[in-house]
PDB file of C-alpha atoms and ligand atoms in Angstrom:
ATOM      1  CA  MET A   1      58.980  69.451  22.136  1.00 98.00           C
ATOM      2  CA  ASN A   2      62.110  66.448  23.057  1.00 98.00           C
ATOM      3  CA  ILE A   3      61.340  64.072  25.801  1.00 98.00           C
ATOM      4  CA  ARG A   4      64.132  61.535  26.662  1.00 98.00           C
ATOM      5  CA  VAL A   5      63.161  58.974  28.751  1.00 98.00           C
ATOM      6  CA  LEU A   6      65.717  58.606  31.533  1.00 98.00           C
ATOM      7  CA  GLY A   7      63.931  56.188  33.670  1.00 98.00           C
ATOM      8  CA  ALA A   8      60.599  53.065  32.142  1.00 98.00           C
ATOM      9  CA  HIS A   9      59.995  50.366  34.788  1.00 98.00           C
ATOM     10  CA  ASN A  10      58.747  50.461  38.069  1.00 98.00           C
ATOM     11  CA  CYS A  11      61.531  48.682  39.516  1.00 98.00           C
ATOM     12  CA  GLU A  12      65.426  49.051  39.806  1.00 97.00           C
ATOM     13  CA  ARG A  13      67.962  46.829  37.975  1.00 95.00           C
ATOM     14  CA  GLN A  14      71.239  47.559  36.313  1.00 95.00           C
ATOM     15  CA  ASN A  15      70.156  48.231  33.052  1.00 94.00           C
ATOM     16  CA  GLN A  16      66.434  49.688  34.287  1.00 98.00           C
ATOM     17  CA  LYS A  17      65.846  52.540  36.106  1.00 98.00           C
ATOM     18  CA  LEU A  18      62.905  53.686  37.201  1.00 98.00           C
ATOM     19  CA  VAL A  19      60.190  56.146  36.182  1.00 98.00           C
ATOM     20  CA  CYS A  20      60.981  59.483  34.690  1.00 98.00           C
ATOM     21  CA  LEU A  21      61.195  61.439  31.184  1.00 98.00           C
ATOM     22  CA  LEU A  22      62.996  64.644  30.972  1.00 98.00           C
ATOM     23  CA  ILE A  23      61.664  67.647  28.115  1.00 98.00           C
ATOM     24  CA  ASP A  24      64.252  69.542  26.303  1.00 98.00           C
ATOM     25  CA  GLY A  25      66.919  68.931  30.031  1.00 98.00           C
ATOM     26  CA  VAL A  26      65.041  71.780  31.109  1.00 98.00           C
ATOM     27  CA  LEU A  27      61.337  70.320  32.645  1.00 98.00           C
ATOM     28  CA  ALA A  28      61.160  66.127  34.189  1.00 98.00           C
ATOM     29  CA  ILE A  29      57.864  64.429  35.533  1.00 98.00           C
ATOM     30  CA  ASP A  30      58.453  62.135  38.352  1.00 98.00           C
ATOM     31  CA  ALA A  31      62.253  61.624  39.765  1.00 98.00           C
ATOM     32  CA  GLY A  32      62.900  58.033  39.458  1.00 97.00           C
ATOM     33  CA  GLY A  33      66.277  57.570  37.871  1.00 97.00           C
ATOM     34  CA  LEU A  34      66.757  60.966  37.484  1.00 98.00           C
ATOM     35  CA  THR A  35      69.787  61.927  39.180  1.00 98.00           C
ATOM     36  CA  SER A  36      71.406  59.003  38.499  1.00 96.00           C
ATOM     37  CA  SER A  37      71.067  59.881  34.848  1.00 97.00           C
ATOM     38  CA  LEU A  38      71.868  62.842  33.803  1.00 98.00           C
ATOM     39  CA  SER A  39      75.240  64.881  34.666  1.00 98.00           C
ATOM     40  CA  LEU A  40      75.866  67.259  37.247  1.00 97.00           C
ATOM     41  CA  GLU A  41      75.547  70.246  34.468  1.00 98.00           C
ATOM     42  CA  GLU A  42      71.901  68.381  33.111  1.00 98.00           C
ATOM     43  CA  GLN A  43      70.958  68.148  36.844  1.00 98.00           C
ATOM     44  CA  LYS A  44      71.858  72.188  36.718  1.00 98.00           C
ATOM     45  CA  LYS A  45      70.178  73.320  34.179  1.00 98.00           C
ATOM     46  CA  ILE A  46      66.572  71.215  35.571  1.00 98.00           C
ATOM     47  CA  ARG A  47      64.272  74.524  35.356  1.00 98.00           C
ATOM     48  CA  ALA A  48      61.535  72.211  37.497  1.00 98.00           C
ATOM     49  CA  VAL A  49      59.889  68.897  38.484  1.00 98.00           C
ATOM     50  CA  LEU A  50      56.787  67.731  37.476  1.00 99.00           C
ATOM     51  CA  LEU A  51      55.635  65.209  41.030  1.00 98.00           C
ATOM     52  CA  THR A  52      53.045  62.630  40.003  1.00 98.00           C
ATOM     53  CA  HIS A  53      52.494  61.415  43.654  1.00 98.00           C
ATOM     54  CA  GLN A  54      53.973  60.623  46.489  1.00 98.00           C
ATOM     55  CA  HIS A  55      54.900  56.687  45.931  1.00 98.00           C
ATOM     56  CA  TYR A  56      58.414  56.262  46.569  1.00 98.00           C
ATOM     57  CA  ASP A  57      59.438  55.146  42.588  1.00 98.00           C
ATOM     58  CA  HIS A  58      58.898  58.577  42.009  1.00 98.00           C
ATOM     59  CA  VAL A  59      60.313  60.781  44.163  1.00 98.00           C
ATOM     60  CA  ARG A  60      62.495  59.055  44.331  1.00 97.00           C
ATOM     61  CA  ASP A  61      66.270  61.318  43.145  1.00 98.00           C
ATOM     62  CA  ILE A  62      64.746  64.811  44.553  1.00 98.00           C
ATOM     63  CA  PRO A  63      66.791  64.400  47.181  1.00 98.00           C
ATOM     64  CA  ALA A  64      70.134  63.885  45.933  1.00 98.00           C
ATOM     65  CA  LEU A  65      68.575  65.988  43.272  1.00 98.00           C
ATOM     66  CA  GLY A  66      68.278  68.741  46.383  1.00 98.00           C
ATOM     67  CA  MET A  67      72.024  67.703  47.336  1.00 98.00           C
ATOM     68  CA  ASN A  68      73.861  68.134  43.761  1.00 98.00           C
ATOM     69  CA  LEU A  69      71.765  71.636  42.829  1.00 98.00           C
ATOM     70  CA  PHE A  70      72.753  73.358  46.586  1.00 98.00           C
ATOM     71  CA  LEU A  71      76.399  71.946  46.522  1.00 98.00           C
ATOM     72  CA  GLY A  72      76.411  73.551  42.421  1.00 96.00           C
ATOM     73  CA  GLY A  73      75.227  76.469  43.517  1.00 96.00           C
ATOM     74  CA  ALA A  74      71.727  75.423  42.022  1.00 97.00           C
ATOM     75  CA  ALA A  75      68.382  75.422  42.585  1.00 98.00           C
ATOM     76  CA  THR A  76      64.741  74.816  40.796  1.00 98.00           C
ATOM     77  CA  ARG A  77      61.515  73.984  41.631  1.00 98.00           C
ATOM     78  CA  ILE A  78      59.053  71.393  42.559  1.00 98.00           C
ATOM     79  CA  TYR A  79      55.171  71.145  41.392  1.00 98.00           C
ATOM     80  CA  SER A  80      52.921  68.461  42.339  1.00 98.00           C
ATOM     81  CA  ILE A  81      50.006  68.349  44.193  1.00 98.00           C
ATOM     82  CA  PRO A  82      49.830  68.349  48.550  1.00 98.00           C
ATOM     83  CA  ALA A  83      50.186  65.183  48.678  1.00 98.00           C
ATOM     84  CA  ALA A  84      53.104  64.459  47.057  1.00 98.00           C
ATOM     85  CA  LEU A  85      54.644  67.376  48.337  1.00 98.00           C
ATOM     86  CA  ASP A  86      53.514  67.324  51.704  1.00 98.00           C
ATOM     87  CA  ALA A  87      54.872  63.257  52.144  1.00 98.00           C
ATOM     88  CA  LEU A  88      58.384  64.693  50.141  1.00 98.00           C
ATOM     89  CA  ALA A  89      58.534  66.679  53.081  1.00 98.00           C
ATOM     90  CA  ARG A  90      57.177  64.429  55.840  1.00 98.00           C
ATOM     91  CA  HIS A  91      59.650  61.906  55.219  1.00 98.00           C
ATOM     92  CA  PHE A  92      62.353  62.840  52.950  1.00 98.00           C
ATOM     93  CA  LEU A  93      63.260  66.778  53.815  1.00 98.00           C
ATOM     94  CA  ASN A  94      62.540  66.189  57.100  1.00 98.00           C
ATOM     95  CA  SER A  95      66.159  67.489  58.482  1.00 97.00           C
ATOM     96  CA  GLU A  96      66.331  63.477  59.368  1.00 97.00           C
ATOM     97  CA  VAL A  97      66.007  60.481  57.114  1.00 98.00           C
ATOM     98  CA  TYR A  98      67.905  64.092  54.574  1.00 98.00           C
ATOM     99  CA  THR A  99      68.316  68.163  54.775  1.00 97.00           C
ATOM    100  CA  ASP A 100      65.513  69.855  54.170  1.00 98.00           C
ATOM    101  CA  PHE A 101      66.487  71.703  51.096  1.00 98.00           C
ATOM    102  CA  ARG A 102      63.395  73.723  51.029  1.00 98.00           C
ATOM    103  CA  GLN A 103      64.883  76.275  53.913  1.00 97.00           C
ATOM    104  CA  LYS A 104      69.046  75.398  52.549  1.00 97.00           C
ATOM    105  CA  PRO A 105      70.304  77.684  51.348  1.00 96.00           C
ATOM    106  CA  GLU A 106      67.970  80.907  53.830  1.00 95.00           C
ATOM    107  CA  SER A 107      68.749  82.908  50.885  1.00 95.00           C
ATOM    108  CA  ASN A 108      68.030  81.195  47.908  1.00 95.00           C
ATOM    109  CA  PRO A 109      66.631  77.573  48.991  1.00 98.00           C
ATOM    110  CA  THR A 110      67.487  74.586  46.581  1.00 98.00           C
ATOM    111  CA  LEU A 111      64.099  73.167  46.394  1.00 98.00           C
ATOM    112  CA  LYS A 112      61.261  75.452  45.959  1.00 98.00           C
ATOM    113  CA  PHE A 113      57.767  74.164  46.354  1.00 98.00           C
ATOM    114  CA  THR A 114      54.821  74.688  44.302  1.00 98.00           C
ATOM    115  CA  VAL A 115      51.154  73.067  44.330  1.00 98.00           C
ATOM    116  CA  LEU A 116      49.688  72.827  40.892  1.00 98.00           C
ATOM    117  CA  GLU A 117      44.852  73.211  41.466  1.00 97.00           C
ATOM    118  CA  PRO A 118      44.245  69.664  39.802  1.00 97.00           C
ATOM    119  CA  ASN A 119      42.638  69.987  36.674  1.00 98.00           C
ATOM    120  CA  LYS A 120      43.816  74.109  35.671  1.00 98.00           C
ATOM    121  CA  ALA A 121      46.452  75.615  33.112  1.00 98.00           C
ATOM    122  CA  GLU A 122      48.973  76.808  34.735  1.00 98.00           C
ATOM    123  CA  THR A 123      52.483  78.263  33.136  1.00 98.00           C
ATOM    124  CA  VAL A 124      55.516  75.888  34.321  1.00 98.00           C
ATOM    125  CA  GLU A 125      58.589  77.787  32.969  1.00 97.00           C
ATOM    126  CA  GLY A 126      57.097  79.008  29.272  1.00 97.00           C
ATOM    127  CA  TYR A 127      55.220  75.634  29.066  1.00 98.00           C
ATOM    128  CA  THR A 128      50.927  74.855  30.180  1.00 98.00           C
ATOM    129  CA  VAL A 129      50.764  71.339  32.298  1.00 98.00           C
ATOM    130  CA  THR A 130      47.618  70.907  33.393  1.00 98.00           C
ATOM    131  CA  ALA A 131      48.164  67.632  36.297  1.00 98.00           C
ATOM    132  CA  VAL A 132      45.097  66.134  36.249  1.00 98.00           C
ATOM    133  CA  PRO A 133      43.919  63.545  38.505  1.00 98.00           C
ATOM    134  CA  VAL A 134      43.834  59.547  37.473  1.00 98.00           C
ATOM    135  CA  HIS A 135      42.510  56.676  39.502  1.00 97.00           C
ATOM    136  CA  HIS A 136      45.730  55.512  42.196  1.00 98.00           C
ATOM    137  CA  GLY A 137      46.061  54.064  44.989  1.00 96.00           C
ATOM    138  CA  VAL A 138      46.915  57.781  46.747  1.00 98.00           C
ATOM    139  CA  PRO A 139      46.252  60.806  45.004  1.00 98.00           C
ATOM    140  CA  ALA A 140      47.834  61.106  42.126  1.00 98.00           C
ATOM    141  CA  VAL A 141      47.778  63.369  39.002  1.00 98.00           C
ATOM    142  CA  GLY A 142      48.839  63.190  34.648  1.00 98.00           C
ATOM    143  CA  TYR A 143      50.424  65.840  33.758  1.00 98.00           C
ATOM    144  CA  GLN A 144      49.985  67.342  29.956  1.00 98.00           C
ATOM    145  CA  VAL A 145      52.639  69.131  28.796  1.00 98.00           C
ATOM    146  CA  THR A 146      52.137  71.621  25.753  1.00 98.00           C
ATOM    147  CA  SER A 147      55.732  73.292  24.622  1.00 98.00           C
ATOM    148  CA  GLY A 148      55.489  77.629  23.280  1.00 95.00           C
ATOM    149  CA  ASP A 149      55.208  76.514  19.798  1.00 95.00           C
ATOM    150  CA  GLY A 150      51.855  73.808  20.612  1.00 96.00           C
ATOM    151  CA  ARG A 151      53.135  70.515  20.712  1.00 98.00           C
ATOM    152  CA  SER A 152      51.987  67.859  23.514  1.00 98.00           C
ATOM    153  CA  VAL A 153      52.609  65.306  25.361  1.00 98.00           C
ATOM    154  CA  PHE A 154      50.189  64.134  28.345  1.00 98.00           C
ATOM    155  CA  TYR A 155      52.022  61.517  30.366  1.00 98.00           C
ATOM    156  CA  THR A 156      49.431  59.475  33.112  1.00 98.00           C
ATOM    157  CA  GLY A 157      52.064  59.072  35.843  1.00 98.00           C
ATOM    158  CA  ASP A 158      50.546  55.363  37.512  1.00 98.00           C
ATOM    159  CA  THR A 159      46.859  54.725  36.888  1.00 98.00           C
ATOM    160  CA  GLY A 160      44.206  52.102  36.585  1.00 98.00           C
ATOM    161  CA  PRO A 161      41.285  52.002  34.344  1.00 98.00           C
ATOM    162  CA  GLY A 162      38.322  54.961  34.287  1.00 97.00           C
ATOM    163  CA  LEU A 163      39.776  57.729  32.451  1.00 98.00           C
ATOM    164  CA  ASP A 164      37.171  59.272  30.349  1.00 97.00           C
ATOM    165  CA  GLU A 165      36.294  61.970  32.956  1.00 97.00           C
ATOM    166  CA  CYS A 166      40.539  62.347  31.853  1.00 98.00           C
ATOM    167  CA  TRP A 167      40.609  62.385  28.082  1.00 98.00           C
ATOM    168  CA  ARG A 168      38.058  65.072  28.436  1.00 98.00           C
ATOM    169  CA  ARG A 169      40.900  66.874  29.426  1.00 98.00           C
ATOM    170  CA  VAL A 170      43.789  66.256  27.783  1.00 98.00           C
ATOM    171  CA  SER A 171      44.563  66.419  23.308  1.00 98.00           C
ATOM    172  CA  PRO A 172      48.296  64.993  23.492  1.00 98.00           C
ATOM    173  CA  GLN A 173      49.721  64.520  20.508  1.00 98.00           C
ATOM    174  CA  LEU A 174      52.109  61.281  22.091  1.00 98.00           C
ATOM    175  CA  LEU A 175      50.424  59.424  25.416  1.00 98.00           C
ATOM    176  CA  ILE A 176      53.040  57.578  27.910  1.00 98.00           C
ATOM    177  CA  ILE A 177      50.208  55.342  29.738  1.00 98.00           C
ATOM    178  CA  GLU A 178      51.504  52.946  32.060  1.00 98.00           C
ATOM    179  CA  VAL A 179      51.976  49.288  31.868  1.00 98.00           C
ATOM    180  CA  THR A 180      52.742  47.556  35.260  1.00 98.00           C
ATOM    181  CA  ALA A 181      51.507  44.682  34.356  1.00 98.00           C
ATOM    182  CA  SER A 182      50.776  41.509  32.098  1.00 98.00           C
ATOM    183  CA  ASP A 183      47.070  40.277  31.313  1.00 98.00           C
ATOM    184  CA  LYS A 184      47.780  37.403  33.653  1.00 98.00           C
ATOM    185  CA  TYR A 185      47.609  40.133  36.667  1.00 98.00           C
ATOM    186  CA  ALA A 186      44.577  42.189  35.730  1.00 97.00           C
ATOM    187  CA  GLU A 187      42.555  41.647  38.278  1.00 96.00           C
ATOM    188  CA  TRP A 188      45.024  42.637  40.578  1.00 97.00           C
ATOM    189  CA  ALA A 189      45.570  45.626  38.933  1.00 97.00           C
ATOM    190  CA  GLY A 190      42.658  47.283  38.111  1.00 93.00           C
ATOM    191  CA  GLY A 191      42.412  47.242  42.276  1.00 94.00           C
ATOM    192  CA  ALA A 192      46.303  48.328  42.999  1.00 97.00           C
ATOM    193  CA  GLY A 193      45.545  51.025  40.530  1.00 98.00           C
ATOM    194  CA  HIS A 194      47.370  49.793  37.502  1.00 98.00           C
ATOM    195  CA  LEU A 195      46.934  49.659  33.833  1.00 98.00           C
ATOM    196  CA  THR A 196      48.151  46.375  32.146  1.00 98.00           C
ATOM    197  CA  PRO A 197      47.457  45.605  27.685  1.00 98.00           C
ATOM    198  CA  PHE A 198      44.172  44.597  28.354  1.00 98.00           C
ATOM    199  CA  LEU A 199      42.978  46.757  30.805  1.00 98.00           C
ATOM    200  CA  LEU A 200      44.761  49.971  27.980  1.00 98.00           C
ATOM    201  CA  LYS A 201      42.816  49.056  25.701  1.00 98.00           C
ATOM    202  CA  GLN A 202      40.025  49.775  27.314  1.00 98.00           C
ATOM    203  CA  GLU A 203      41.191  53.058  28.136  1.00 98.00           C
ATOM    204  CA  LEU A 204      41.949  53.942  24.553  1.00 98.00           C
ATOM    205  CA  ALA A 205      39.065  52.869  23.212  1.00 98.00           C
ATOM    206  CA  SER A 206      37.896  55.108  25.791  1.00 98.00           C
ATOM    207  CA  PHE A 207      40.136  58.175  24.095  1.00 98.00           C
ATOM    208  CA  LYS A 208      39.328  58.064  20.925  1.00 97.00           C
ATOM    209  CA  LYS A 209      35.407  57.845  21.263  1.00 97.00           C
ATOM    210  CA  VAL A 210      35.451  60.517  23.724  1.00 97.00           C
ATOM    211  CA  SER A 211      38.385  63.133  21.639  1.00 97.00           C
ATOM    212  CA  GLY A 212      38.118  61.169  17.690  1.00 97.00           C
ATOM    213  CA  TYR A 213      41.201  59.871  16.987  1.00 97.00           C
ATOM    214  CA  LEU A 214      44.305  58.168  18.435  1.00 98.00           C
ATOM    215  CA  PRO A 215      47.851  59.478  19.449  1.00 98.00           C
ATOM    216  CA  PRO A 216      50.920  57.535  19.014  1.00 98.00           C
ATOM    217  CA  VAL A 217      50.893  55.890  22.915  1.00 98.00           C
ATOM    218  CA  MET A 218      54.080  55.328  24.383  1.00 98.00           C
ATOM    219  CA  ALA A 219      53.886  51.940  27.987  1.00 98.00           C
ATOM    220  CA  VAL A 220      55.697  53.110  30.693  1.00 98.00           C
ATOM    221  CA  HIS A 221      56.098  51.099  34.616  1.00 98.00           C
ATOM    222  CA  MET A 222      56.600  48.054  32.903  1.00 98.00           C
ATOM    223  CA  ASN A 223      57.252  45.111  35.589  1.00 98.00           C
ATOM    224  CA  PRO A 224      61.098  43.927  34.440  1.00 98.00           C
ATOM    225  CA  ASP A 225      60.430  40.983  34.687  1.00 97.00           C
ATOM    226  CA  LEU A 226      56.325  41.196  32.168  1.00 98.00           C
ATOM    227  CA  GLU A 227      58.609  43.138  30.307  1.00 98.00           C
ATOM    228  CA  GLU A 228      58.715  40.278  27.884  1.00 98.00           C
ATOM    229  CA  GLU A 229      55.264  39.171  28.395  1.00 98.00           C
ATOM    230  CA  ILE A 230      54.318  42.763  28.403  1.00 98.00           C
ATOM    231  CA  SER A 231      55.573  43.482  24.770  1.00 98.00           C
ATOM    232  CA  VAL A 232      54.265  40.703  23.030  1.00 98.00           C
ATOM    233  CA  GLU A 233      50.352  41.905  24.704  1.00 98.00           C
ATOM    234  CA  LEU A 234      50.872  45.362  23.735  1.00 98.00           C
ATOM    235  CA  ALA A 235      50.975  43.626  19.525  1.00 98.00           C
ATOM    236  CA  ALA A 236      48.377  42.765  19.450  1.00 98.00           C
ATOM    237  CA  VAL A 237      46.595  46.040  21.301  1.00 98.00           C
ATOM    238  CA  ALA A 238      48.103  48.073  18.567  1.00 98.00           C
ATOM    239  CA  LYS A 239      47.088  45.526  15.686  1.00 98.00           C
ATOM    240  CA  GLU A 240      43.397  45.672  17.327  1.00 97.00           C
ATOM    241  CA  LEU A 241      43.203  48.930  17.766  1.00 97.00           C
ATOM    242  CA  ASP A 242      45.242  49.964  14.593  1.00 96.00           C
ATOM    243  CA  CYS A 243      47.250  51.818  16.566  1.00 96.00           C
ATOM    244  CA  SER A 244      50.811  52.640  18.055  1.00 98.00           C
ATOM    245  CA  ILE A 245      52.086  51.635  20.820  1.00 98.00           C
ATOM    246  CA  THR A 246      56.192  51.100  22.009  1.00 98.00           C
ATOM    247  CA  LEU A 247      57.454  49.519  24.852  1.00 98.00           C
ATOM    248  CA  ALA A 248      59.758  52.878  25.933  1.00 98.00           C
ATOM    249  CA  TYR A 249      63.048  52.902  27.086  1.00 98.00           C
ATOM    250  CA  GLU A 250      65.774  54.312  29.778  1.00 98.00           C
ATOM    251  CA  GLY A 251      68.051  56.066  26.931  1.00 98.00           C
ATOM    252  CA  MET A 252      64.944  56.445  23.878  1.00 98.00           C
ATOM    253  CA  GLU A 253      64.300  60.098  23.048  1.00 98.00           C
ATOM    254  CA  ILE A 254      61.485  60.896  20.943  1.00 97.00           C
ATOM    255  CA  SER A 255      60.118  64.106  18.739  1.00 97.00           C
ATOM    256  CA  ILE A 256      57.126  65.936  18.651  1.00 97.00           C
TER     257      ILE A 256
HETATM  258 ZN1  LIG B 301      52.056  55.266  42.796  1.00 62.52          ZN
HETATM  259 ZN1  LIG B 302      54.613  53.994  40.354  1.00 62.52          ZN
END
């Protein structure tokens, strides 16, 4: 399984894009820096997009992808929980802000929405995908994606602390988890449904307790202005827990 980081941040700058991952060139998770990172040919190869929740930084490029695929004569499926799909339909693809690509063209709609049931393994384009509820300000899920050869990644999307239940449902070889802010914002982050290095340390300790191992960890969704502090604090956590924690960056590729 090849994982390409198209966006690793929660705010956009010239060199930082909103969070978005691409698995094997065909399965995207979240759609922050999706269209701005890929050629039209690459966009046409996307068979499915999994959305973790409805927040703008995670869904932004869905309308743009719709237009590109529509003009390019292609189509794709968008998978998520009802809250995220409803918000996208109501606020973006509403024929007012942008074209409703769920209806266009009538013969073969460009964007086909499919609802996923939490905690139920589904087959999506040859991958086994499980949407696992996490803790955020709006309904949100993380995704475990397992390839045909049994390689698994779990991406939390945006989440605050308290993932014990979630850890019981996943067994990844790579954990991609959000670390939005540095520890001086830990109190805010916990309440807002985000993590800092200190909060991550507690969640990783809980993962190890539940699962008996710790996979390599990749941090995403960093606030670019806090990234240096986050990096120093994560290095200390990695040392303390004796595990690998890397910060994702745009253009990073990893094989598991
Ligand atoms: Zn969010
Ligand atoms: Zn976010």
